[in-house]
Amino acid sequence: MFTHLLSLLIWLPVAGAIPVLLAGSKRPNLARWLSLIVAVLTFVVSLFLLVQYQPDAGGMQLVENYLWIPSWGVHYGLAADGISVALILMTTFVSILVIVGAWEVIQDKPHQYMAAMLVLEGLLIGVFCATDALLFYALFEAILIPMFILIGIWGGPRRVYATLKFFIYTFFGSVFMLIALLYLYQKAGTFDLATLAALPLTMKEQTWIFFAFLIAFAIKVPMVPVHTWLPDAHVEAPTGGSVVLAAVMLKVGTYGFLRFILPITPDAGAHYAWLVIVLSLVAIVYIGYVALVQEDMKKLVAYSSIAHMGFVTLGIFIAFLLMRDPASVDMAKLGMQGAMIQMISHGFVSGAMFSCIGVMYDRMHTRQIKDYGGVINVMPWFGFFYVLFAMANCGLPGTSGFVGEFMVILASFSANPWIALFAAFTLIIGAAYTLWMVKRVLWGDITNPHVAEMKEINGRETFVLIAFAAAVLALGIWPQPLVHLMDTSVSHLVQQLAIHKI
Amino acid sequence: MPNLNDILIMLPEFYLVVAACLLLLLDAFMKSTERPMLHWISIAVLLVGIYLVIAGQPAQTVTAFGGMFVRDRVAEILKVFALLTTAIVFVYARPYLIDRKLVNGEFYTLMIFAVIGIMLLVSAGSLVTVYLGLELLSLSSYALVALNRDARLPSEAAIKYFVLGALASGMLLYGMSMVYGASGMGGTPTLDLAQLHHVTSYTTAPKLLLFGLIFMIVGIGFKLGAAPFHMWIPDVYQGAPTPVTAFIASGSKLAAFGMAYRLLDAGMGDLAHQWQLMLAVLAVLSLAIGNLVAIVQTNLKRLLAYSTISHMGYLLLGLSAASPEGYAAAMFYAICYALMSVAAFGVILALARSGFECEEISDLKGLNQKSPWLAFLMMLAMFSLAGVPPLVGFWAKVLVLESAIHANMLWLSLVGVVFAIIGLYYYLHVVKVVYFDKPAEGSVLAAKPDGSLRIVLSLNALALLALGLFWGPLLGWCRSAFGL
């Protein structure tokens, strides 16, 4: 067994990026194979998390804690609970598919692309298991660099605008969090998250810190009204970039809610839960309508991502409302659990949707819905997968999309039926925008002669889509293992909500 | 009469003076074909200097010449990095000087004299030593800027630098005379910084002292290049030969920090509550002017000039905390900034060739296609300057922000982060040009085949990453200098 499993998971892909870079542009195939080997190896190592992590024991496990900066008391602290394990596994899984998906699609400097992906993977894993706030912050910011490069070099025509907007927007949010962390450091003398969680803070302090955290993570999620960078970034990013962005990077924001806002500012969180809930509902309903009118497929899926992430934030903050009544603690837990499952599910579904769009884009070099029509006639297998993922995107029972949304709606119903009513709107709007897109892209007669020339998906693409499909169906039909994996961690989170720090 | 002990304490400085004089002689008697040898000799001279500074470091603070010269850990660290960055500049400068036929003894001796000025300045124990060191550094710098004396732009820059520098020196001297006068009212007049520390307690002319302080801060602000005393920076950075710019942006900033620390903390520490706010105002102005004006620059050297101004704003954030933690943070910042900026200029120097200065931002278009390694190094330098983790520039910013919060100036740290966001834009713009743009038609971008430059530049830029991952030892060293 591994004694430093989490460190290994972080540094294996980062170190693996170096030989990939050294392979150079002259030996693109070597770079591709090397990066695939590294990604698969990382995934295999990450499977050991399931062996070494004890779901029933709860708490933070696989702890690694070393003093990093003695004079400041900053630790290189890593540990994982069930939620971290689930997110890390999703990251390593999606990373393989992204590298396979980019195989021959990326012809320009593939070694740099693959290396950036691997670095990104390592940093994201680090974010999901850092227990020192400053370490978390450094990794949280560092993920911007590879993403900036990915969008900027391999992106679409407006890539420079999109990538600058993405970088500056995210950076803008996070600097306020840095100030909040430094303030907490003044009070606690440490950046250790467990200590910060136990630190008593007045309501005024909590409020300021809450909003500093909120702006950082809300931009990352993204929540309305700070979501505007996401459609641009998604539209311009290369397929792999979009997949990682939607599947993993957005989860960094909601993960931040769990690790920072919930334990450090529970009272302010409870006080302002209504704000986050309203914003989540706006995301679910209004952004759903915005998605409906999109003409660009990637933009449509990007907006649907925002709506789906609204469910995650709703599930987390509905728990605050439910905790006011001791009788509904179970419901609070249900909402939180739904949010967690929605996080994982959205990772697979949105990753799969963007992969599908990438498949079409590689053949047609357009993402406009109007350029397609009748694709099913020339690509029946592709059509099969596309419809499956579309159904998951609408939340059809039997797919992963259903489980999380249903749990969140159920929990919000017991908090306030009106919230549930608005949240349930997504079942209609989600179906409307997704199925309407499917109708216009897949069904009907072929009107565009280029569509007639589209080739059926090849083995590589089939592999990627089958892998995503397996994950989506497995979660939808049998979510119990995932629920069990995160169960004690979610209970722990919910208990934290009840602790008053004033 | 100075005794042997005094001379031993000042051995590194004396050694460099002798070495510089010998270099001048050597230059005069050398055949022009042998001139390039001077390069390696000068680098060796500086490296031996580093050795002498470290090896002869006394266990505790010692003073020489009746307190005129202080040798403590602050001075030691600043000297080591000043010598180191100057040696790096020498390595970067070689192909540039050869291309422009500027390889001669003057460059090397003037640089070494400037370094001696830095060493005196950071070791100053008296107002006279401060002035002496400052003038030695400044006069050498004026001449260095005008090194390429036949060209119009460098001459213009040198004149500007000289006129403004002389004015600032005058201000400083005027302030010093007031402080000296104030110390004589109610006690014996003194120039010694350690004694000046107590002047506030007995002087009968506190207003005069305060006026003196203000004039001295003008001098410090000029040397740092903090707004509103920043006017010379853009023109000098752009006009000076690039190696000289690299020196002014690195070693010279370490000196400015040393000077500010000596004058303000050692000399005027009792008036901290007075100068804290003045420095805070300078910091805010520098952050604003530096970051906002940098956005519209098209010339890379000019952009880095405005970036310097903004970085001095961050340095002032640490200084204005007026606490040992703040000084340690500011010193960490000064050292990191010197390493970052010298790396950025190193990339420019690695690309410049005769007839092509590579100083427009657009000159870097498509660098990633032509030379991926240099592009990567430039990216490291830019992200470090912007303060993005895991590069060391980020930790330097975190440290000064923390010290401002620690000193109950939360508002100042908020100003600091807001301008960090604005500043991010122009650094990203450079990365964008390097990575995302296609090379221009007939682009002559290519890395210099100079081996030593490539190796040192790579080490320099990778050090930014390595220090970003392991910044503990350097911080510990800086903190130990201030007794933490």
PDB file of C-alpha atoms in Angstrom, chain A residues 11 21 68-72 74 108-109 111-112 123 134-135 137-145 148-153 159-160 163-164 167-168 171-173 175-176 178-180 182-183 185-186 191, chain B residues 368-369 372 376 379 383 386-391 394-395 397-399 401-403 405-407 410 413-414 417-418 420-421 424-425 428-429 431-432 435-438 468-473 475-476 479:
ATOM      1  CA  TRP A  11       2.913  14.835  -8.165  1.00  0.00           C
ATOM      2  CA  LEU A  21       7.238  18.230 -22.708  1.00  0.00           C
ATOM      3  CA  TRP A  68       6.274  23.656   4.918  1.00  0.00           C
ATOM      4  CA  ILE A  69       7.193  27.171   6.016  1.00  0.00           C
ATOM      5  CA  PRO A  70       8.313  27.021   9.647  1.00  0.00           C
ATOM      6  CA  SER A  71       8.317  30.753  10.327  1.00  0.00           C
ATOM      7  CA  TRP A  72       4.731  31.082   9.126  1.00  0.00           C
ATOM      8  CA  VAL A  74       2.201  26.864   6.839  1.00  0.00           C
ATOM      9  CA  ASP A 108      -0.408  21.794 -33.109  1.00  0.00           C
ATOM     10  CA  LYS A 109       2.192  21.220 -30.376  1.00  0.00           C
ATOM     11  CA  HIS A 111       3.217  17.741 -26.321  1.00  0.00           C
ATOM     12  CA  GLN A 112       2.446  21.114 -24.740  1.00  0.00           C
ATOM     13  CA  LEU A 123      -3.168  20.628  -9.347  1.00  0.00           C
ATOM     14  CA  LEU A 134      -2.767  28.667   2.051  1.00  0.00           C
ATOM     15  CA  LEU A 135      -1.827  25.478   0.211  1.00  0.00           C
ATOM     16  CA  TYR A 137      -5.274  28.848  -2.190  1.00  0.00           C
ATOM     17  CA  ALA A 138      -1.972  28.407  -4.009  1.00  0.00           C
ATOM     18  CA  LEU A 139      -3.274  25.357  -5.865  1.00  0.00           C
ATOM     19  CA  PHE A 140      -6.623  27.043  -6.477  1.00  0.00           C
ATOM     20  CA  GLU A 141      -4.850  29.902  -8.229  1.00  0.00           C
ATOM     21  CA  ALA A 142      -2.222  27.788  -9.927  1.00  0.00           C
ATOM     22  CA  ILE A 143      -4.844  25.861 -11.898  1.00  0.00           C
ATOM     23  CA  LEU A 144      -5.496  29.070 -13.803  1.00  0.00           C
ATOM     24  CA  ILE A 145      -2.106  28.944 -15.517  1.00  0.00           C
ATOM     25  CA  PHE A 148      -5.103  29.934 -19.518  1.00  0.00           C
ATOM     26  CA  ILE A 149      -2.586  28.296 -21.845  1.00  0.00           C
ATOM     27  CA  LEU A 150      -5.023  25.581 -22.968  1.00  0.00           C
ATOM     28  CA  ILE A 151      -7.725  28.018 -24.002  1.00  0.00           C
ATOM     29  CA  GLY A 152      -5.290  30.570 -25.381  1.00  0.00           C
ATOM     30  CA  ILE A 153      -3.281  28.315 -27.674  1.00  0.00           C
ATOM     31  CA  ARG A 159      -9.755  32.569 -27.592  1.00  0.00           C
ATOM     32  CA  VAL A 160      -7.610  35.455 -26.392  1.00  0.00           C
ATOM     33  CA  THR A 163      -8.970  33.241 -21.786  1.00  0.00           C
ATOM     34  CA  LEU A 164      -8.068  36.692 -20.477  1.00  0.00           C
ATOM     35  CA  PHE A 167      -8.170  34.391 -15.848  1.00  0.00           C
ATOM     36  CA  ILE A 168      -8.875  37.907 -14.664  1.00  0.00           C
ATOM     37  CA  PHE A 171      -8.305  35.990 -10.082  1.00  0.00           C
ATOM     38  CA  PHE A 172     -10.510  38.907  -9.138  1.00  0.00           C
ATOM     39  CA  GLY A 173     -12.682  36.759  -6.941  1.00  0.00           C
ATOM     40  CA  VAL A 175      -7.823  37.819  -4.066  1.00  0.00           C
ATOM     41  CA  PHE A 176     -10.517  38.819  -1.610  1.00  0.00           C
ATOM     42  CA  LEU A 178      -6.729  35.733   0.208  1.00  0.00           C
ATOM     43  CA  ILE A 179      -7.288  38.805   2.353  1.00  0.00           C
ATOM     44  CA  ALA A 180      -9.884  36.900   4.373  1.00  0.00           C
ATOM     45  CA  LEU A 182      -4.710  36.442   5.982  1.00  0.00           C
ATOM     46  CA  TYR A 183      -7.137  38.007   8.421  1.00  0.00           C
ATOM     47  CA  TYR A 185      -4.274  33.866  10.064  1.00  0.00           C
ATOM     48  CA  GLN A 186      -3.901  36.973  12.222  1.00  0.00           C
ATOM     49  CA  PHE A 191      -3.768  28.232   8.111  1.00  0.00           C
TER      50      PHE A 191
ATOM     51  CA  ASN B 368       6.676  29.866 -28.389  1.00  0.00           C
ATOM     52  CA  GLN B 369       6.977  28.723 -31.994  1.00  0.00           C
ATOM     53  CA  PRO B 372       9.637  27.215 -26.654  1.00  0.00           C
ATOM     54  CA  PHE B 376       8.491  29.155 -20.999  1.00  0.00           C
ATOM     55  CA  MET B 379       6.068  32.955 -18.845  1.00  0.00           C
ATOM     56  CA  PHE B 383       3.488  35.023 -13.819  1.00  0.00           C
ATOM     57  CA  ALA B 386       1.990  39.157 -11.650  1.00  0.00           C
ATOM     58  CA  GLY B 387       1.957  37.250  -8.381  1.00  0.00           C
ATOM     59  CA  VAL B 388       0.367  34.003  -9.468  1.00  0.00           C
ATOM     60  CA  PRO B 389       1.199  30.929  -7.406  1.00  0.00           C
ATOM     61  CA  PRO B 390       3.181  28.707  -7.350  1.00  0.00           C
ATOM     62  CA  LEU B 391       5.785  31.291  -8.372  1.00  0.00           C
ATOM     63  CA  PHE B 394       2.948  35.362  -5.181  1.00  0.00           C
ATOM     64  CA  TRP B 395       4.461  34.583  -1.799  1.00  0.00           C
ATOM     65  CA  LYS B 397       2.916  39.637  -2.267  1.00  0.00           C
ATOM     66  CA  VAL B 398       1.244  37.500   0.393  1.00  0.00           C
ATOM     67  CA  LEU B 399       3.947  38.432   2.865  1.00  0.00           C
ATOM     68  CA  LEU B 401      -0.133  42.026   2.392  1.00  0.00           C
ATOM     69  CA  GLU B 402      -0.042  40.118   5.631  1.00  0.00           C
ATOM     70  CA  SER B 403       2.317  42.607   7.213  1.00  0.00           C
ATOM     71  CA  ILE B 405      -2.963  43.634   7.840  1.00  0.00           C
ATOM     72  CA  HIS B 406      -0.811  42.953  10.847  1.00  0.00           C
ATOM     73  CA  ALA B 407      -0.134  46.675  11.167  1.00  0.00           C
ATOM     74  CA  LEU B 410      -6.476  46.312   6.154  1.00  0.00           C
ATOM     75  CA  SER B 413      -3.906  45.485   1.695  1.00  0.00           C
ATOM     76  CA  LEU B 414      -7.246  45.756  -0.087  1.00  0.00           C
ATOM     77  CA  VAL B 417      -4.983  43.259  -4.118  1.00  0.00           C
ATOM     78  CA  VAL B 418      -7.242  45.405  -6.254  1.00  0.00           C
ATOM     79  CA  ALA B 420      -2.830  43.208  -8.357  1.00  0.00           C
ATOM     80  CA  ILE B 421      -5.899  42.322 -10.412  1.00  0.00           C
ATOM     81  CA  LEU B 424      -2.422  41.017 -13.922  1.00  0.00           C
ATOM     82  CA  TYR B 425      -3.761  42.204 -17.260  1.00  0.00           C
ATOM     83  CA  LEU B 428      -1.012  38.244 -19.158  1.00  0.00           C
ATOM     84  CA  HIS B 429      -0.834  40.367 -22.280  1.00  0.00           C
ATOM     85  CA  VAL B 431       2.203  35.883 -22.111  1.00  0.00           C
ATOM     86  CA  LYS B 432      -0.513  36.170 -24.716  1.00  0.00           C
ATOM     87  CA  TYR B 435       2.195  32.057 -26.593  1.00  0.00           C
ATOM     88  CA  PHE B 436      -0.957  32.823 -28.539  1.00  0.00           C
ATOM     89  CA  ASP B 437       0.195  35.076 -31.365  1.00  0.00           C
ATOM     90  CA  LYS B 438       1.665  33.841 -34.610  1.00  0.00           C
ATOM     91  CA  GLY B 468       7.878  29.442  -4.999  1.00  0.00           C
ATOM     92  CA  LEU B 469       7.752  25.849  -3.814  1.00  0.00           C
ATOM     93  CA  PHE B 470      10.388  26.213  -1.108  1.00  0.00           C
ATOM     94  CA  TRP B 471      10.279  29.799   0.058  1.00  0.00           C
ATOM     95  CA  GLY B 472      10.758  28.885   3.698  1.00  0.00           C
ATOM     96  CA  PRO B 473      14.574  29.092   3.847  1.00  0.00           C
ATOM     97  CA  LEU B 475      12.032  33.859   4.337  1.00  0.00           C
ATOM     98  CA  GLY B 476      13.706  32.391   7.397  1.00  0.00           C
ATOM     99  CA  ARG B 479      13.446  37.117   9.200  1.00  0.00           C
TER     100      ARG B 479
END
